[in-house]
């Protein structure tokens, strides 16, 4: 749920930022630019001088070399910020909107995972409950409600079927989601070419 909420928040933030970018000729409020927003603007570039160069495993034991890399990264960021203050390519905002749509899809996909796994849990839990409460006449009323007032054999079969079905659908969603994300970006490129 946290990942889904974060992805949805990020999508909304990207859309707001893209709207602000499309309104302005240049991002003059460079001081108001967050690290996350800077990352969105720099994501499409081959950025060897990333301010986070050490996250790629490029950390060396040589302090002088790390200092040089940090200086190079600071200069690259300063150059990028100066360039952004003067002008922003209009396609950057469109690219951010596409990324926001993909991010929103990823958030919705996380919610789908939650629902699928809830039903799988419920189905497999019914099987366990039937095993421990085998005598149908002695089952408490809440147990009958949890088992949907089905006989034990039917509740056991249906629980297994629901669990298996949900855990069959989940890998399909996992394997199909890159294709959906790719189609979102392709559709955006087609619209861009038409316009």
Short mmCIF file of N, CA and C in Angstrom, two decimals:
data_model
loop_
_atom_site.label_atom_id
_atom_site.label_comp_id
_atom_site.label_asym_id
_atom_site.label_seq_id
_atom_site.Cartn_x
_atom_site.Cartn_y
_atom_site.Cartn_z
N UNK A 1 0.84 -1.18 0.00
CA UNK A 1 0.00 0.00 0.00
C UNK A 1 0.89 1.25 0.00
N UNK A 2 1.97 1.19 0.76
CA UNK A 2 2.87 2.35 0.83
C UNK A 2 3.49 2.63 -0.54
N UNK A 3 3.95 1.58 -1.23
CA UNK A 3 4.54 1.76 -2.55
C UNK A 3 3.52 2.32 -3.54
N UNK A 4 2.30 1.82 -3.47
CA UNK A 4 1.25 2.30 -4.37
C UNK A 4 0.94 3.77 -4.10
N UNK A 5 0.83 4.12 -2.83
CA UNK A 5 0.55 5.51 -2.46
C UNK A 5 1.70 6.42 -2.89
N UNK A 6 2.94 5.96 -2.71
CA UNK A 6 4.10 6.76 -3.13
C UNK A 6 4.13 6.95 -4.64
N UNK A 7 3.80 5.90 -5.39
CA UNK A 7 3.79 6.01 -6.85
C UNK A 7 2.70 6.96 -7.32
N UNK A 8 1.54 6.90 -6.68
CA UNK A 8 0.45 7.80 -7.05
C UNK A 8 0.81 9.25 -6.71
N UNK A 9 1.46 9.46 -5.54
CA UNK A 9 1.89 10.81 -5.16
C UNK A 9 2.92 11.32 -6.14
N UNK A 10 3.86 10.47 -6.50
CA UNK A 10 4.90 10.87 -7.44
C UNK A 10 4.29 11.23 -8.79
N UNK A 11 3.30 10.46 -9.23
CA UNK A 11 2.62 10.75 -10.49
C UNK A 11 1.95 12.12 -10.45
N UNK A 12 1.25 12.40 -9.36
CA UNK A 12 0.60 13.71 -9.22
C UNK A 12 1.61 14.84 -9.17
N UNK A 13 2.71 14.62 -8.45
CA UNK A 13 3.76 15.65 -8.37
C UNK A 13 4.38 15.90 -9.74
N UNK A 14 4.60 14.83 -10.50
CA UNK A 14 5.17 14.98 -11.84
C UNK A 14 4.23 15.77 -12.76
N UNK A 15 2.93 15.50 -12.64
CA UNK A 15 1.96 16.22 -13.48
C UNK A 15 1.93 17.71 -13.12
N UNK A 16 1.97 18.01 -11.83
CA UNK A 16 1.98 19.42 -11.40
C UNK A 16 3.25 20.11 -11.89
N UNK A 17 4.36 19.43 -11.75
CA UNK A 17 5.64 20.00 -12.18
C UNK A 17 5.66 20.21 -13.69
N UNK A 18 5.13 19.25 -14.43
CA UNK A 18 5.06 19.38 -15.89
C UNK A 18 4.17 20.55 -16.29
N UNK A 19 3.07 20.74 -15.56
CA UNK A 19 2.18 21.88 -15.84
C UNK A 19 2.91 23.19 -15.58
N UNK A 20 3.67 23.26 -14.49
CA UNK A 20 4.44 24.47 -14.20
C UNK A 20 5.51 24.72 -15.26
N UNK A 21 6.15 23.65 -15.72
CA UNK A 21 7.18 23.79 -16.75
C UNK A 21 6.59 24.27 -18.06
N UNK A 22 5.42 23.74 -18.42
CA UNK A 22 4.84 24.13 -19.71
C UNK A 22 4.37 25.58 -19.69
N UNK A 23 4.07 26.12 -18.52
CA UNK A 23 3.65 27.52 -18.41
C UNK A 23 4.82 28.48 -18.51
N UNK A 24 6.01 28.04 -18.09
CA UNK A 24 7.16 28.94 -18.05
C UNK A 24 8.08 28.72 -19.23
N UNK A 25 8.76 29.77 -19.63
CA UNK A 25 9.75 29.67 -20.72
C UNK A 25 11.05 29.08 -20.19
N UNK A 26 11.37 29.41 -18.98
CA UNK A 26 12.56 28.88 -18.32
C UNK A 26 12.25 28.69 -16.87
N UNK A 27 12.91 27.76 -16.25
CA UNK A 27 12.64 27.51 -14.84
C UNK A 27 13.48 28.47 -14.02
N UNK A 28 12.98 29.70 -13.88
CA UNK A 28 13.74 30.76 -13.21
C UNK A 28 13.83 30.53 -11.71
N UNK A 29 12.89 29.79 -11.17
CA UNK A 29 12.91 29.54 -9.73
C UNK A 29 13.78 28.33 -9.43
N UNK A 30 15.02 28.41 -9.79
CA UNK A 30 15.93 27.28 -9.62
C UNK A 30 16.09 26.94 -8.14
N UNK A 31 16.01 27.94 -7.28
CA UNK A 31 16.14 27.68 -5.84
C UNK A 31 14.99 26.80 -5.35
N UNK A 32 13.83 26.88 -6.03
CA UNK A 32 12.68 26.09 -5.63
C UNK A 32 12.66 24.70 -6.22
N UNK A 33 13.65 24.38 -7.02
CA UNK A 33 13.72 23.07 -7.67
C UNK A 33 14.22 22.04 -6.66
N UNK A 34 13.43 21.00 -6.46
CA UNK A 34 13.84 19.97 -5.51
C UNK A 34 14.78 18.97 -6.18
N UNK A 35 15.41 18.16 -5.39
CA UNK A 35 16.31 17.14 -5.91
C UNK A 35 15.53 16.15 -6.77
N UNK A 36 14.33 15.82 -6.32
CA UNK A 36 13.50 14.88 -7.08
C UNK A 36 13.13 15.46 -8.44
N UNK A 37 12.75 16.73 -8.48
CA UNK A 37 12.41 17.39 -9.74
C UNK A 37 13.63 17.48 -10.65
N UNK A 38 14.78 17.79 -10.08
CA UNK A 38 16.01 17.82 -10.87
C UNK A 38 16.29 16.44 -11.47
N UNK A 39 16.05 15.40 -10.69
CA UNK A 39 16.23 14.04 -11.18
C UNK A 39 15.30 13.73 -12.34
N UNK A 40 14.05 14.22 -12.25
CA UNK A 40 13.12 14.00 -13.36
C UNK A 40 13.60 14.70 -14.62
N UNK A 41 14.15 15.90 -14.46
CA UNK A 41 14.63 16.64 -15.62
C UNK A 41 15.88 16.02 -16.21
N UNK A 42 16.68 15.37 -15.39
CA UNK A 42 17.94 14.80 -15.83
C UNK A 42 17.85 13.32 -16.17
N UNK A 43 16.70 12.72 -16.00
CA UNK A 43 16.58 11.27 -16.13
C UNK A 43 16.86 10.78 -17.54
N UNK A 44 16.55 11.55 -18.55
CA UNK A 44 16.72 11.09 -19.93
C UNK A 44 18.14 11.25 -20.44
N UNK A 45 18.97 11.93 -19.70
CA UNK A 45 20.32 12.22 -20.16
C UNK A 45 21.29 11.15 -19.68
N UNK A 46 22.33 10.95 -20.46
CA UNK A 46 23.41 10.07 -20.04
C UNK A 46 24.28 10.91 -19.12
N UNK A 47 24.08 10.74 -17.84
CA UNK A 47 24.66 11.65 -16.86
C UNK A 47 25.78 10.97 -16.08
N UNK A 48 27.00 11.05 -16.62
CA UNK A 48 28.13 10.45 -15.92
C UNK A 48 28.50 11.25 -14.68
N UNK A 49 28.16 12.51 -14.68
CA UNK A 49 28.53 13.37 -13.56
C UNK A 49 27.34 13.56 -12.62
N UNK A 50 26.61 12.50 -12.38
CA UNK A 50 25.46 12.56 -11.49
C UNK A 50 25.94 12.95 -10.10
N UNK A 51 25.15 13.78 -9.40
CA UNK A 51 25.57 14.12 -8.04
C UNK A 51 25.55 12.90 -7.12
N UNK A 52 24.95 11.84 -7.56
CA UNK A 52 24.92 10.61 -6.77
C UNK A 52 25.76 9.54 -7.45
N UNK A 53 26.94 9.92 -7.94
CA UNK A 53 27.77 8.98 -8.69
C UNK A 53 28.16 7.77 -7.86
N UNK A 54 28.21 7.93 -6.55
CA UNK A 54 28.66 6.82 -5.72
C UNK A 54 27.58 5.75 -5.57
N UNK A 55 26.33 6.02 -5.92
CA UNK A 55 25.30 4.99 -5.83
C UNK A 55 25.47 3.94 -6.91
N UNK A 56 26.26 4.22 -7.92
CA UNK A 56 26.50 3.25 -8.99
C UNK A 56 27.64 2.31 -8.65
N UNK A 57 28.17 2.40 -7.44
CA UNK A 57 29.28 1.55 -7.05
C UNK A 57 30.62 2.11 -7.48
N UNK A 58 30.65 3.41 -7.80
CA UNK A 58 31.89 4.04 -8.27
C UNK A 58 32.75 4.59 -7.13
N UNK A 59 32.44 4.20 -5.92
CA UNK A 59 33.19 4.72 -4.79
C UNK A 59 34.57 4.08 -4.79
N UNK A 60 35.55 4.93 -4.68
CA UNK A 60 36.91 4.40 -4.61
C UNK A 60 37.47 4.70 -3.23
N UNK A 61 38.54 4.05 -2.91
CA UNK A 61 39.15 4.30 -1.62
C UNK A 61 40.05 5.54 -1.68
N UNK A 62 40.20 6.09 -2.88
CA UNK A 62 41.03 7.26 -3.08
C UNK A 62 40.20 8.52 -2.84
N UNK A 63 40.48 9.22 -1.77
CA UNK A 63 39.72 10.41 -1.41
C UNK A 63 39.90 11.51 -2.46
N UNK A 64 41.08 11.63 -3.01
CA UNK A 64 41.33 12.66 -4.03
C UNK A 64 40.49 12.40 -5.27
N UNK A 65 40.40 11.14 -5.69
CA UNK A 65 39.59 10.81 -6.87
C UNK A 65 38.12 11.08 -6.61
N UNK A 66 37.65 10.73 -5.42
CA UNK A 66 36.26 11.00 -5.07
C UNK A 66 36.00 12.51 -5.04
N UNK A 67 36.96 13.26 -4.55
CA UNK A 67 36.82 14.72 -4.52
C UNK A 67 36.72 15.31 -5.92
N UNK A 68 37.51 14.77 -6.84
CA UNK A 68 37.45 15.23 -8.22
C UNK A 68 36.11 14.89 -8.86
N UNK A 69 35.63 13.69 -8.58
CA UNK A 69 34.32 13.29 -9.12
C UNK A 69 33.21 14.16 -8.56
N UNK A 70 33.31 14.49 -7.28
CA UNK A 70 32.30 15.35 -6.66
C UNK A 70 32.35 16.75 -7.26
N UNK A 71 33.54 17.28 -7.48
CA UNK A 71 33.69 18.59 -8.11
C UNK A 71 33.11 18.58 -9.52
N UNK A 72 33.40 17.52 -10.25
CA UNK A 72 32.86 17.38 -11.61
C UNK A 72 31.33 17.32 -11.56
N UNK A 73 30.79 16.59 -10.60
CA UNK A 73 29.34 16.48 -10.46
C UNK A 73 28.72 17.82 -10.11
N UNK A 74 29.36 18.57 -9.22
CA UNK A 74 28.85 19.90 -8.84
C UNK A 74 28.83 20.83 -10.04
N UNK A 75 29.88 20.79 -10.84
CA UNK A 75 29.94 21.63 -12.04
C UNK A 75 28.84 21.24 -13.03
N UNK A 76 28.61 19.95 -13.19
CA UNK A 76 27.58 19.48 -14.12
C UNK A 76 26.19 19.91 -13.65
N UNK A 77 25.94 19.83 -12.35
CA UNK A 77 24.65 20.26 -11.81
C UNK A 77 24.49 21.76 -11.99
N UNK A 78 25.51 22.52 -11.70
CA UNK A 78 25.44 23.97 -11.86
C UNK A 78 25.18 24.35 -13.32
N UNK A 79 25.84 23.68 -14.24
CA UNK A 79 25.63 23.94 -15.66
C UNK A 79 24.19 23.60 -16.06
N UNK A 80 23.72 22.48 -15.59
CA UNK A 80 22.34 22.05 -15.90
C UNK A 80 21.33 23.05 -15.33
N UNK A 81 21.55 23.51 -14.10
CA UNK A 81 20.63 24.47 -13.49
C UNK A 81 20.64 25.80 -14.23
N UNK A 82 21.82 26.24 -14.65
CA UNK A 82 21.90 27.49 -15.41
C UNK A 82 21.16 27.36 -16.74
N UNK A 83 21.31 26.21 -17.37
CA UNK A 83 20.62 25.95 -18.64
C UNK A 83 19.11 25.93 -18.43
N UNK A 84 18.65 25.31 -17.35
CA UNK A 84 17.22 25.23 -17.07
C UNK A 84 16.64 26.60 -16.72
N UNK A 85 17.44 27.44 -16.09
CA UNK A 85 16.95 28.78 -15.73
C UNK A 85 16.67 29.62 -16.96
N UNK A 86 17.42 29.37 -18.03
CA UNK A 86 17.23 30.15 -19.27
C UNK A 86 16.07 29.61 -20.09
N UNK A 87 16.04 28.31 -20.31
CA UNK A 87 14.97 27.74 -21.13
C UNK A 87 14.79 26.27 -20.83
N UNK A 88 13.57 25.83 -21.03
CA UNK A 88 13.24 24.42 -20.86
C UNK A 88 12.60 23.95 -22.15
N UNK A 89 13.10 22.86 -22.67
CA UNK A 89 12.55 22.29 -23.90
C UNK A 89 11.08 21.92 -23.67
N UNK A 90 10.18 22.32 -24.54
CA UNK A 90 8.76 22.01 -24.36
C UNK A 90 8.47 20.50 -24.31
N UNK A 91 9.34 19.73 -24.95
CA UNK A 91 9.12 18.28 -24.93
C UNK A 91 9.42 17.66 -23.57
N UNK A 92 10.14 18.41 -22.73
CA UNK A 92 10.44 17.89 -21.40
C UNK A 92 9.15 17.74 -20.60
N UNK A 93 8.26 18.73 -20.68
CA UNK A 93 6.99 18.65 -19.96
C UNK A 93 6.15 17.49 -20.48
N UNK A 94 6.14 17.30 -21.80
CA UNK A 94 5.38 16.18 -22.37
C UNK A 94 5.97 14.85 -21.92
N UNK A 95 7.29 14.78 -21.88
CA UNK A 95 7.95 13.56 -21.42
C UNK A 95 7.62 13.27 -19.96
N UNK A 96 7.57 14.33 -19.15
CA UNK A 96 7.22 14.16 -17.74
C UNK A 96 5.79 13.67 -17.59
N UNK A 97 4.89 14.14 -18.43
CA UNK A 97 3.50 13.68 -18.36
C UNK A 97 3.39 12.19 -18.69
N UNK A 98 4.17 11.75 -19.66
CA UNK A 98 4.18 10.32 -20.00
C UNK A 98 4.74 9.52 -18.83
N UNK A 99 5.82 10.00 -18.24
CA UNK A 99 6.40 9.31 -17.08
C UNK A 99 5.42 9.28 -15.92
N UNK A 100 4.65 10.36 -15.77
CA UNK A 100 3.65 10.41 -14.70
C UNK A 100 2.56 9.37 -14.94
N UNK A 101 2.16 9.19 -16.20
CA UNK A 101 1.16 8.16 -16.51
C UNK A 101 1.69 6.77 -16.21
N UNK A 102 2.94 6.52 -16.55
CA UNK A 102 3.56 5.22 -16.26
C UNK A 102 3.65 5.02 -14.74
N UNK A 103 4.01 6.06 -14.03
CA UNK A 103 4.12 5.98 -12.57
C UNK A 103 2.74 5.72 -11.94
N UNK A 104 1.72 6.36 -12.48
CA UNK A 104 0.35 6.14 -11.99
C UNK A 104 -0.06 4.69 -12.24
N UNK A 105 0.26 4.17 -13.42
CA UNK A 105 -0.03 2.78 -13.73
C UNK A 105 0.65 1.85 -12.73
N UNK A 106 1.91 2.15 -12.40
CA UNK A 106 2.64 1.32 -11.44
C UNK A 106 1.98 1.36 -10.06
N UNK A 107 1.48 2.52 -9.66
CA UNK A 107 0.77 2.62 -8.39
C UNK A 107 -0.52 1.82 -8.40
N UNK A 108 -1.28 1.92 -9.49
CA UNK A 108 -2.51 1.14 -9.60
C UNK A 108 -2.21 -0.36 -9.62
N UNK A 109 -1.11 -0.72 -10.25
CA UNK A 109 -0.72 -2.13 -10.30
C UNK A 109 -0.44 -2.66 -8.88
N UNK A 110 0.16 -1.84 -8.04
CA UNK A 110 0.41 -2.26 -6.65
C UNK A 110 -0.90 -2.52 -5.91
N UNK A 111 -1.91 -1.69 -6.16
CA UNK A 111 -3.22 -1.92 -5.55
C UNK A 111 -3.84 -3.21 -6.07
N UNK A 112 -3.65 -3.51 -7.35
CA UNK A 112 -4.16 -4.76 -7.93
C UNK A 112 -3.48 -5.94 -7.24
N UNK A 113 -2.17 -5.85 -7.00
CA UNK A 113 -1.47 -6.91 -6.28
C UNK A 113 -2.09 -7.13 -4.91
N UNK A 114 -2.41 -6.06 -4.22
CA UNK A 114 -2.99 -6.16 -2.89
C UNK A 114 -4.32 -6.90 -2.95
N UNK A 115 -5.17 -6.54 -3.89
CA UNK A 115 -6.48 -7.19 -4.01
C UNK A 115 -6.33 -8.66 -4.38
N UNK A 116 -5.47 -8.95 -5.33
CA UNK A 116 -5.26 -10.35 -5.73
C UNK A 116 -4.76 -11.19 -4.56
N UNK A 117 -3.81 -10.66 -3.82
CA UNK A 117 -3.26 -11.42 -2.70
C UNK A 117 -4.24 -11.52 -1.53
N UNK A 118 -5.12 -10.52 -1.38
CA UNK A 118 -6.15 -10.63 -0.34
C UNK A 118 -7.07 -11.80 -0.65
N UNK A 119 -7.54 -11.89 -1.89
CA UNK A 119 -8.43 -13.00 -2.24
C UNK A 119 -7.71 -14.34 -2.18
N UNK A 120 -6.45 -14.37 -2.56
CA UNK A 120 -5.68 -15.62 -2.45
C UNK A 120 -5.55 -16.03 -0.99
N UNK A 121 -5.26 -15.07 -0.13
CA UNK A 121 -5.16 -15.36 1.31
C UNK A 121 -6.49 -15.87 1.84
N UNK A 122 -7.57 -15.20 1.47
CA UNK A 122 -8.89 -15.60 1.94
C UNK A 122 -9.22 -17.02 1.48
N UNK A 123 -8.91 -17.31 0.22
CA UNK A 123 -9.19 -18.64 -0.31
C UNK A 123 -8.40 -19.73 0.40
N UNK A 124 -7.11 -19.51 0.57
CA UNK A 124 -6.29 -20.52 1.23
C UNK A 124 -6.59 -20.59 2.73
N UNK A 125 -6.99 -19.48 3.32
CA UNK A 125 -7.37 -19.49 4.74
C UNK A 125 -8.63 -20.34 4.94
N UNK A 126 -9.55 -20.31 3.97
CA UNK A 126 -10.75 -21.13 4.08
C UNK A 126 -10.37 -22.61 4.14
N UNK A 127 -9.38 -23.01 3.38
CA UNK A 127 -8.92 -24.41 3.41
C UNK A 127 -8.39 -24.79 4.79
N UNK A 128 -7.66 -23.89 5.40
CA UNK A 128 -7.10 -24.16 6.73
C UNK A 128 -8.20 -24.22 7.77
N UNK A 129 -9.16 -23.31 7.67
CA UNK A 129 -10.26 -23.30 8.63
C UNK A 129 -11.10 -24.58 8.53
N UNK A 130 -11.33 -25.04 7.32
CA UNK A 130 -12.08 -26.27 7.12
C UNK A 130 -11.33 -27.45 7.73
N UNK A 131 -10.01 -27.45 7.63
CA UNK A 131 -9.22 -28.54 8.19
C UNK A 131 -9.34 -28.57 9.72
N UNK A 132 -9.29 -27.41 10.36
CA UNK A 132 -9.33 -27.38 11.82
C UNK A 132 -10.75 -27.42 12.39
N UNK A 133 -11.74 -27.09 11.60
CA UNK A 133 -13.13 -27.15 12.04
C UNK A 133 -13.89 -28.12 11.14
N UNK A 134 -13.56 -29.42 11.26
CA UNK A 134 -14.11 -30.42 10.35
C UNK A 134 -15.57 -30.74 10.63
N UNK A 135 -15.98 -30.66 11.88
CA UNK A 135 -17.36 -30.98 12.23
C UNK A 135 -18.24 -29.76 11.91
N UNK A 136 -19.05 -29.88 10.87
CA UNK A 136 -19.85 -28.75 10.42
C UNK A 136 -20.90 -28.34 11.44
N UNK A 137 -21.45 -29.30 12.20
CA UNK A 137 -22.49 -28.98 13.18
C UNK A 137 -21.91 -28.23 14.38
N UNK A 138 -20.64 -28.46 14.68
CA UNK A 138 -20.03 -27.84 15.86
C UNK A 138 -19.31 -26.53 15.52
N UNK A 139 -19.37 -26.10 14.27
CA UNK A 139 -18.68 -24.86 13.89
C UNK A 139 -19.42 -23.66 14.48
N UNK A 140 -18.66 -22.69 15.00
CA UNK A 140 -19.30 -21.46 15.48
C UNK A 140 -19.96 -20.70 14.32
N UNK A 141 -20.90 -19.85 14.63
CA UNK A 141 -21.63 -19.14 13.58
C UNK A 141 -20.72 -18.21 12.77
N UNK A 142 -19.74 -17.60 13.43
CA UNK A 142 -18.82 -16.72 12.68
C UNK A 142 -18.00 -17.53 11.68
N UNK A 143 -17.71 -18.80 12.03
CA UNK A 143 -16.95 -19.64 11.11
C UNK A 143 -17.78 -19.99 9.88
N UNK A 144 -19.06 -20.23 10.09
CA UNK A 144 -19.96 -20.50 8.96
C UNK A 144 -20.03 -19.27 8.05
N UNK A 145 -20.04 -18.08 8.66
CA UNK A 145 -20.09 -16.85 7.87
C UNK A 145 -18.81 -16.67 7.08
N UNK A 146 -17.68 -16.93 7.70
CA UNK A 146 -16.39 -16.81 7.01
C UNK A 146 -16.32 -17.78 5.84
N UNK A 147 -16.92 -18.96 6.00
CA UNK A 147 -16.91 -19.96 4.94
C UNK A 147 -18.09 -19.78 3.98
N UNK A 148 -18.77 -18.64 4.08
CA UNK A 148 -19.87 -18.28 3.18
C UNK A 148 -21.02 -19.29 3.23
N UNK A 149 -21.20 -19.92 4.38
CA UNK A 149 -22.28 -20.89 4.63
C UNK A 149 -22.25 -22.05 3.64
N UNK A 150 -21.05 -22.37 3.19
CA UNK A 150 -20.86 -23.50 2.28
C UNK A 150 -20.52 -24.74 3.08
N UNK A 151 -20.86 -25.91 2.57
CA UNK A 151 -20.37 -27.13 3.22
C UNK A 151 -18.84 -27.15 3.18
N UNK A 152 -18.25 -27.88 4.09
CA UNK A 152 -16.78 -27.90 4.20
C UNK A 152 -16.10 -28.30 2.91
N UNK A 153 -16.62 -29.31 2.23
CA UNK A 153 -15.99 -29.77 0.99
C UNK A 153 -16.03 -28.68 -0.07
N UNK A 154 -17.16 -27.99 -0.18
CA UNK A 154 -17.27 -26.91 -1.17
C UNK A 154 -16.39 -25.72 -0.80
N UNK A 155 -16.36 -25.38 0.50
CA UNK A 155 -15.52 -24.26 0.95
C UNK A 155 -14.05 -24.57 0.70
N UNK A 156 -13.65 -25.81 0.95
CA UNK A 156 -12.27 -26.21 0.72
C UNK A 156 -11.93 -26.13 -0.77
N UNK A 157 -12.80 -26.67 -1.62
CA UNK A 157 -12.56 -26.64 -3.07
C UNK A 157 -12.55 -25.21 -3.60
N UNK A 158 -13.55 -24.42 -3.20
CA UNK A 158 -13.65 -23.04 -3.69
C UNK A 158 -12.47 -22.20 -3.18
N UNK A 159 -12.06 -22.41 -1.94
CA UNK A 159 -10.92 -21.67 -1.40
C UNK A 159 -9.65 -21.95 -2.19
N UNK A 160 -9.41 -23.25 -2.47
CA UNK A 160 -8.24 -23.60 -3.28
C UNK A 160 -8.34 -23.02 -4.68
N UNK A 161 -9.53 -23.07 -5.26
CA UNK A 161 -9.71 -22.56 -6.62
C UNK A 161 -9.46 -21.05 -6.67
N UNK A 162 -10.00 -20.32 -5.71
CA UNK A 162 -9.81 -18.87 -5.67
C UNK A 162 -8.34 -18.54 -5.47
N UNK A 163 -7.69 -19.20 -4.51
CA UNK A 163 -6.27 -18.96 -4.27
C UNK A 163 -5.41 -19.26 -5.48
N UNK A 164 -5.66 -20.39 -6.09
CA UNK A 164 -4.89 -20.76 -7.29
C UNK A 164 -5.14 -19.80 -8.44
N UNK A 165 -6.40 -19.41 -8.62
CA UNK A 165 -6.72 -18.47 -9.70
C UNK A 165 -6.02 -17.13 -9.48
N UNK A 166 -6.07 -16.62 -8.26
CA UNK A 166 -5.44 -15.32 -7.98
C UNK A 166 -3.93 -15.39 -8.18
N UNK A 167 -3.33 -16.50 -7.78
CA UNK A 167 -1.88 -16.64 -7.94
C UNK A 167 -1.51 -17.07 -9.35
N UNK A 168 -2.50 -17.29 -10.20
CA UNK A 168 -2.25 -17.46 -11.63
C UNK A 168 -2.36 -16.12 -12.34
N UNK A 169 -3.30 -15.32 -11.90
CA UNK A 169 -3.50 -14.00 -12.50
C UNK A 169 -2.35 -13.06 -12.14
N UNK A 170 -1.86 -13.14 -10.90
CA UNK A 170 -0.80 -12.23 -10.45
C UNK A 170 0.45 -12.30 -11.33
N UNK A 171 0.99 -13.48 -11.67
CA UNK A 171 2.16 -13.50 -12.56
C UNK A 171 1.86 -12.95 -13.95
N UNK A 172 0.63 -13.15 -14.40
CA UNK A 172 0.25 -12.59 -15.70
C UNK A 172 0.30 -11.07 -15.64
N UNK A 173 -0.18 -10.51 -14.54
CA UNK A 173 -0.13 -9.06 -14.35
C UNK A 173 1.33 -8.60 -14.27
N UNK A 174 2.14 -9.34 -13.54
CA UNK A 174 3.56 -8.98 -13.39
C UNK A 174 4.26 -9.02 -14.74
N UNK A 175 4.04 -10.07 -15.51
CA UNK A 175 4.71 -10.21 -16.80
C UNK A 175 4.14 -9.26 -17.85
N UNK A 176 2.87 -8.91 -17.73
CA UNK A 176 2.25 -8.03 -18.70
C UNK A 176 2.44 -6.56 -18.44
N UNK A 177 2.79 -6.20 -17.22
CA UNK A 177 2.89 -4.77 -16.89
C UNK A 177 3.97 -4.02 -17.67
N UNK A 178 5.13 -4.61 -17.97
CA UNK A 178 6.09 -3.87 -18.80
C UNK A 178 5.54 -3.59 -20.20
N UNK A 179 4.73 -4.51 -20.71
CA UNK A 179 4.13 -4.29 -22.02
C UNK A 179 3.12 -3.14 -21.98
N UNK A 180 2.36 -3.06 -20.90
CA UNK A 180 1.40 -1.97 -20.75
C UNK A 180 2.14 -0.64 -20.61
N UNK A 181 3.19 -0.63 -19.79
CA UNK A 181 3.97 0.61 -19.61
C UNK A 181 4.59 1.03 -20.94
N UNK A 182 5.07 0.08 -21.70
CA UNK A 182 5.66 0.38 -23.00
C UNK A 182 4.60 0.92 -23.96
N UNK A 183 3.40 0.38 -23.90
CA UNK A 183 2.33 0.87 -24.78
C UNK A 183 1.90 2.28 -24.40
N UNK A 184 1.99 2.61 -23.12
CA UNK A 184 1.66 3.99 -22.69
C UNK A 184 2.64 4.96 -23.33
N UNK A 185 3.92 4.62 -23.31
CA UNK A 185 4.92 5.51 -23.90
C UNK A 185 4.81 5.54 -25.42
N UNK A 186 4.49 4.39 -26.03
CA UNK A 186 4.34 4.37 -27.49
C UNK A 186 3.14 5.19 -27.93
N UNK A 187 2.02 5.09 -27.19
CA UNK A 187 0.84 5.88 -27.53
C UNK A 187 1.14 7.37 -27.42
N UNK A 188 1.92 7.75 -26.41
CA UNK A 188 2.28 9.16 -26.25
C UNK A 188 3.14 9.63 -27.43
N UNK A 189 4.06 8.77 -27.88
CA UNK A 189 4.92 9.13 -29.02
C UNK A 189 4.10 9.24 -30.30
N UNK A 190 3.10 8.37 -30.46
CA UNK A 190 2.24 8.44 -31.64
C UNK A 190 1.44 9.75 -31.64
N UNK A 191 0.92 10.13 -30.48
CA UNK A 191 0.17 11.39 -30.37
C UNK A 191 1.07 12.57 -30.67
N UNK A 192 2.32 12.48 -30.22
CA UNK A 192 3.29 13.55 -30.44
C UNK A 192 3.59 13.70 -31.95
N UNK A 193 3.71 12.58 -32.66
CA UNK A 193 3.99 12.62 -34.08
C UNK A 193 2.80 13.17 -34.88
N UNK A 194 1.58 12.85 -34.42
CA UNK A 194 0.37 13.32 -35.09
C UNK A 194 0.23 14.83 -34.92
N UNK A 195 0.55 15.31 -33.73
CA UNK A 195 0.39 16.76 -33.45
C UNK A 195 1.45 17.58 -34.09
#
